Every structure is written in structure tokens, then in C-alpha cells.
Tab-separated table of C-alpha atoms in Angstrom:
chain	number	residue	atom	x	y	z
A	256	UNK	CA	82.272	75.497	93.462
A	257	UNK	CA	79.500	78.244	93.339
A	258	UNK	CA	77.216	77.800	90.153
A	259	UNK	CA	78.783	79.684	87.324
A	260	UNK	CA	77.045	83.022	86.042
A	261	UNK	CA	76.795	83.855	82.476
A	262	UNK	CA	78.787	86.996	81.983
A	263	UNK	CA	80.020	88.789	78.960
A	264	UNK	CA	83.696	88.159	78.025
A	265	UNK	CA	84.488	91.704	79.402
A	266	UNK	CA	82.613	91.271	82.582
A	267	UNK	CA	84.031	87.841	83.114
A	268	UNK	CA	87.431	89.341	83.002
A	269	UNK	CA	86.692	92.013	85.248
A	270	UNK	CA	85.514	89.484	87.561
A	271	UNK	CA	88.412	87.389	87.346
A	272	UNK	CA	90.574	90.498	87.811
A	273	UNK	CA	88.628	91.298	90.990
A	274	UNK	CA	89.026	87.888	92.404
A	275	UNK	CA	92.559	87.876	91.631
A	276	UNK	CA	93.047	91.210	93.217
A	277	UNK	CA	91.384	89.885	96.432
A	278	UNK	CA	93.719	87.048	96.605
A	279	UNK	CA	96.969	88.794	95.728
A	280	UNK	CA	96.279	91.376	98.349
A	281	UNK	CA	95.749	88.945	101.258
A	282	UNK	CA	98.196	86.024	100.174
A	283	UNK	CA	101.814	85.980	99.287
A	284	UNK	CA	102.274	85.641	95.634
A	285	UNK	CA	103.819	82.329	95.512
A	286	UNK	CA	100.969	80.840	97.726
A	287	UNK	CA	98.288	81.980	95.133
A	288	UNK	CA	97.230	79.333	92.774
A	289	UNK	CA	95.184	79.707	89.703
A	290	UNK	CA	93.073	76.733	91.048
A	291	UNK	CA	92.170	79.087	93.820
A	292	UNK	CA	91.387	81.874	91.537
A	293	UNK	CA	88.941	79.671	89.446
A	294	UNK	CA	87.212	78.216	92.608
A	295	UNK	CA	86.594	81.661	94.063
A	296	UNK	CA	85.335	82.947	90.766
A	297	UNK	CA	83.209	79.908	90.313
A	298	UNK	CA	84.571	79.120	87.019
A	299	UNK	CA	86.605	76.158	85.546
A	300	UNK	CA	90.440	76.402	85.154
A	301	UNK	CA	89.907	76.174	81.365
A	302	UNK	CA	87.769	79.301	81.254
A	303	UNK	CA	90.282	81.050	83.568
A	304	UNK	CA	93.189	80.238	81.572
A	305	UNK	CA	91.380	81.444	78.190
A	306	UNK	CA	91.355	84.875	79.847
A	307	UNK	CA	94.816	84.675	81.549
A	308	UNK	CA	97.330	82.044	80.320
A	309	UNK	CA	99.342	82.166	83.604
A	310	UNK	CA	99.443	83.474	87.074
A	311	UNK	CA	101.973	86.218	85.802
A	312	UNK	CA	99.521	87.589	83.390
A	313	UNK	CA	96.558	87.798	85.774
A	314	UNK	CA	98.763	89.507	88.401
A	315	UNK	CA	100.212	91.966	85.566
A	316	UNK	CA	96.792	92.795	84.402
A	317	UNK	CA	95.529	93.362	87.831
A	318	UNK	CA	98.518	95.531	88.770
A	319	UNK	CA	98.006	97.649	85.578
A	320	UNK	CA	94.408	98.099	86.425
A	321	UNK	CA	95.405	99.264	89.906
A	322	UNK	CA	98.029	101.476	88.497
A	323	UNK	CA	95.356	103.082	86.188
A	324	UNK	CA	92.851	103.547	89.128
A	325	UNK	CA	95.716	105.061	91.275
A	326	UNK	CA	96.585	107.626	88.552
A	327	UNK	CA	92.756	108.373	88.088
A	328	UNK	CA	92.470	109.242	91.883
A	329	UNK	CA	95.540	111.331	91.756
A	330	UNK	CA	94.768	114.589	90.445
A	331	UNK	CA	97.092	117.645	91.255
A	332	UNK	CA	95.167	120.948	91.806
A	333	UNK	CA	97.122	123.962	90.258
A	334	UNK	CA	95.537	126.150	92.978
A	335	UNK	CA	96.714	123.962	95.673
A	336	UNK	CA	100.081	124.396	97.661
A	337	UNK	CA	102.964	121.891	96.825
A	338	UNK	CA	102.419	120.189	100.218
A	339	UNK	CA	98.585	119.762	99.628
A	340	UNK	CA	99.460	118.195	96.239
A	341	UNK	CA	101.900	115.875	97.731
A	342	UNK	CA	99.578	114.942	100.461
A	343	UNK	CA	96.750	114.124	98.117
A	344	UNK	CA	98.847	111.877	96.039
A	345	UNK	CA	100.745	110.158	98.879
A	346	UNK	CA	97.271	109.483	100.891
A	347	UNK	CA	95.821	107.854	97.558
A	348	UNK	CA	98.999	105.563	97.167
A	349	UNK	CA	99.182	104.797	101.005
A	350	UNK	CA	95.542	103.811	101.034
A	351	UNK	CA	96.086	101.419	98.338
A	352	UNK	CA	99.275	99.936	99.514
A	353	UNK	CA	98.015	99.301	102.907
A	354	UNK	CA	94.969	97.607	101.622
A	355	UNK	CA	96.901	95.533	98.915
A	356	UNK	CA	100.053	94.945	101.088
A	357	UNK	CA	100.987	91.599	99.605
A	358	UNK	CA	100.369	92.471	96.032
A	359	UNK	CA	102.843	95.674	96.540
A	360	UNK	CA	105.343	93.446	98.084
A	361	UNK	CA	105.043	91.042	95.425
A	362	UNK	CA	105.352	93.464	92.695
A	363	UNK	CA	108.392	95.168	94.218
A	364	UNK	CA	110.107	92.014	95.589
A	365	UNK	CA	109.221	88.809	94.153
A	366	UNK	CA	108.775	90.161	90.756
A	367	UNK	CA	111.228	92.977	91.125
A	368	UNK	CA	113.127	91.880	88.064
A	369	UNK	CA	110.028	91.133	85.694
A	370	UNK	CA	110.184	93.570	82.664
A	371	UNK	CA	106.259	93.649	82.599
A	372	UNK	CA	105.759	94.772	86.077
A	373	UNK	CA	108.764	97.126	85.968
A	374	UNK	CA	107.282	98.667	83.167
A	375	UNK	CA	103.869	99.333	84.798
A	376	UNK	CA	105.656	100.960	87.801
A	377	UNK	CA	107.930	103.032	85.801
A	378	UNK	CA	105.136	104.341	83.707
A	379	UNK	CA	103.032	105.203	86.686
A	380	UNK	CA	105.902	107.106	88.305
A	381	UNK	CA	106.453	108.955	85.086
A	382	UNK	CA	102.940	109.818	84.844
A	383	UNK	CA	103.082	111.093	88.484
A	384	UNK	CA	106.335	113.164	87.872
A	385	UNK	CA	104.631	114.729	84.511
A	386	UNK	CA	101.520	115.884	86.533
A	387	UNK	CA	103.601	117.298	89.250
A	388	UNK	CA	105.724	119.284	86.729
A	389	UNK	CA	102.547	120.248	85.244
A	390	UNK	CA	101.374	122.232	88.419
A	391	UNK	CA	104.603	123.716	89.463
A	392	UNK	CA	105.615	127.284	88.698
A	393	UNK	CA	108.920	126.453	86.808
A	394	UNK	CA	110.734	129.498	85.435
A	395	UNK	CA	112.405	127.936	82.430
A	396	UNK	CA	113.673	124.881	80.743
A	397	UNK	CA	116.659	124.627	83.018
A	398	UNK	CA	114.469	124.771	86.071
A	399	UNK	CA	112.264	122.180	84.437
A	400	UNK	CA	114.819	119.621	83.840
A	401	UNK	CA	116.219	120.204	87.242
A	402	UNK	CA	112.984	119.672	88.924
A	403	UNK	CA	112.222	116.708	86.857
A	404	UNK	CA	115.309	115.009	87.809
A	405	UNK	CA	114.812	115.696	91.533
A	406	UNK	CA	111.066	114.433	91.304
A	407	UNK	CA	112.316	111.188	89.596
A	408	UNK	CA	114.767	110.607	92.419
A	409	UNK	CA	112.154	111.355	95.222
A	410	UNK	CA	109.578	109.040	93.752
A	411	UNK	CA	111.987	106.310	93.586
A	412	UNK	CA	112.941	107.193	97.288
A	413	UNK	CA	109.331	106.999	98.335
A	414	UNK	CA	108.903	103.671	96.603
A	415	UNK	CA	111.528	102.174	98.216
A	416	UNK	CA	110.722	103.758	101.664
A	417	UNK	CA	107.134	102.621	101.567
A	418	UNK	CA	107.892	98.948	100.489
A	419	UNK	CA	110.285	98.595	103.473
A	420	UNK	CA	107.545	100.070	105.682
A	421	UNK	CA	105.128	97.591	104.352
A	422	UNK	CA	107.467	94.940	105.291
A	423	UNK	CA	108.314	96.091	108.872
A	424	UNK	CA	106.449	99.201	110.255
A	425	UNK	CA	109.213	101.088	112.050
A	426	UNK	CA	107.168	104.192	112.152
A	427	UNK	CA	103.543	105.554	112.103
A	428	UNK	CA	101.879	106.356	108.905
A	429	UNK	CA	101.878	109.985	109.791
A	430	UNK	CA	105.593	109.760	110.372
A	431	UNK	CA	106.154	108.112	106.993
A	432	UNK	CA	103.961	110.756	105.425
A	433	UNK	CA	106.037	113.494	106.849
A	434	UNK	CA	109.287	111.869	105.795
A	435	UNK	CA	108.039	111.697	102.195
A	436	UNK	CA	106.791	115.280	102.097
A	437	UNK	CA	109.864	116.643	103.971
A	438	UNK	CA	112.258	114.866	101.424
A	439	UNK	CA	110.459	116.400	98.550
A	440	UNK	CA	110.350	120.008	99.886
A	441	UNK	CA	114.129	119.601	100.804
A	442	UNK	CA	115.099	118.327	97.497
A	443	UNK	CA	112.862	121.215	95.432
A	444	UNK	CA	113.655	124.258	97.657
A	445	UNK	CA	116.918	124.922	96.275
A	446	UNK	CA	115.674	124.818	92.732
A	447	UNK	CA	113.006	127.621	93.086
A	448	UNK	CA	113.607	131.407	93.401
A	449	UNK	CA	110.682	131.412	95.820
A	450	UNK	CA	110.045	129.038	98.463
A	451	UNK	CA	107.620	126.253	96.706
A	452	UNK	CA	106.314	125.158	100.357
A	453	UNK	CA	106.192	128.282	102.676
A	454	UNK	CA	103.394	126.111	104.642
A	455	UNK	CA	106.001	123.480	105.475
A	456	UNK	CA	108.645	124.059	108.287
């Protein structure tokens, strides 16, 4: 075991989350052991369990941190076109999903019924929907409600499609991206008096 470095509690927690994130990204959830995390971090199991009482607690904290980073990286420019806004958000998420394939699959498959993980994902989708609503030119409350419902359904569609793609890549990333953008444009066009994506075929 590597020699232990003296860190503040906050820095130690961050280090353990970083180690956990690397292991969960590369290894199926069921194969990650807390002993592996402790060894990689150069700490005792007792110290690890003081910060995270279970593997589930470690994974949940790691996934919440990843969600927070993704939201911070996803900023929709009101001056950009709808397609540009969708592209920026999708690219940020695709980059994370590909780099952390096993963690994403664990959250969406192994822990699919877990209320803590589901809350993290639901909160992220709600935040993304609110941000998109904030930059779209909506005429009135009725339009807002209709577009909000369409975006909610679209975000779930993207989530399911991407998880399936991570399991078995049946198309290229460019094709996946085009499918997701096309689905959003197709769902939103009937709800606007003017085409929200004139730059999309």
C-alpha cells in the first residue's frame, strides 16, 4: 500500500471520490470492492468507511459530483440557435458517458431502482429542462407548459437511447448525436409559431 499522505478531511474525501470515480468508470459496479478503493487511495479500510459507510454511499457521492460538474459545463447561450444549444449539452454529456461507461451503466441499470441515484438523475434532467426553457422564445404560459412536457420526454428518450448505445454501439457517435437533435427538433417544431431550428433540415 502506498504511504499515506496527510490530508484535510475535505481533501481526503475528494481524493477518495477521485479514486472511486476511476474504478467505477473502468470496472462493473459489482466488481468494485471497497478494499480496492482503500488500496488505490493508500488508506486503511477504516478511514475509507469513516468517509463513506458503504460502496453505495461512495458511488452516490461520486455520481452527484459528476452530475454537478456536467451541469456546470452545460450552459445554454440565449444568442445561440436551438441546434447549437442542444449540441453543446449533448457533447458535454456524451464525453462524460463515454469516458465513464461503467459508472453510467451502473447508475442506469444495476442501480436503476435506487431512490438516491434516481433522484440525482431526475434533478439533473429537471435542471437541464429548466435551462433550455430559459433560453427558448416561448410566447405564453401554454407554450411554456407544452414545450416543458416535450423536453421532459425528450430528455428521457436521450437517456434511454444513450444507455443502450453504451451497451452496444449500433451506430456512430455522429449518428447518435443527429438522432437526438432530430428528435428534439421534431418534437418542438409543432409547438412554435416560427421554426425554432431553421438551420436543421
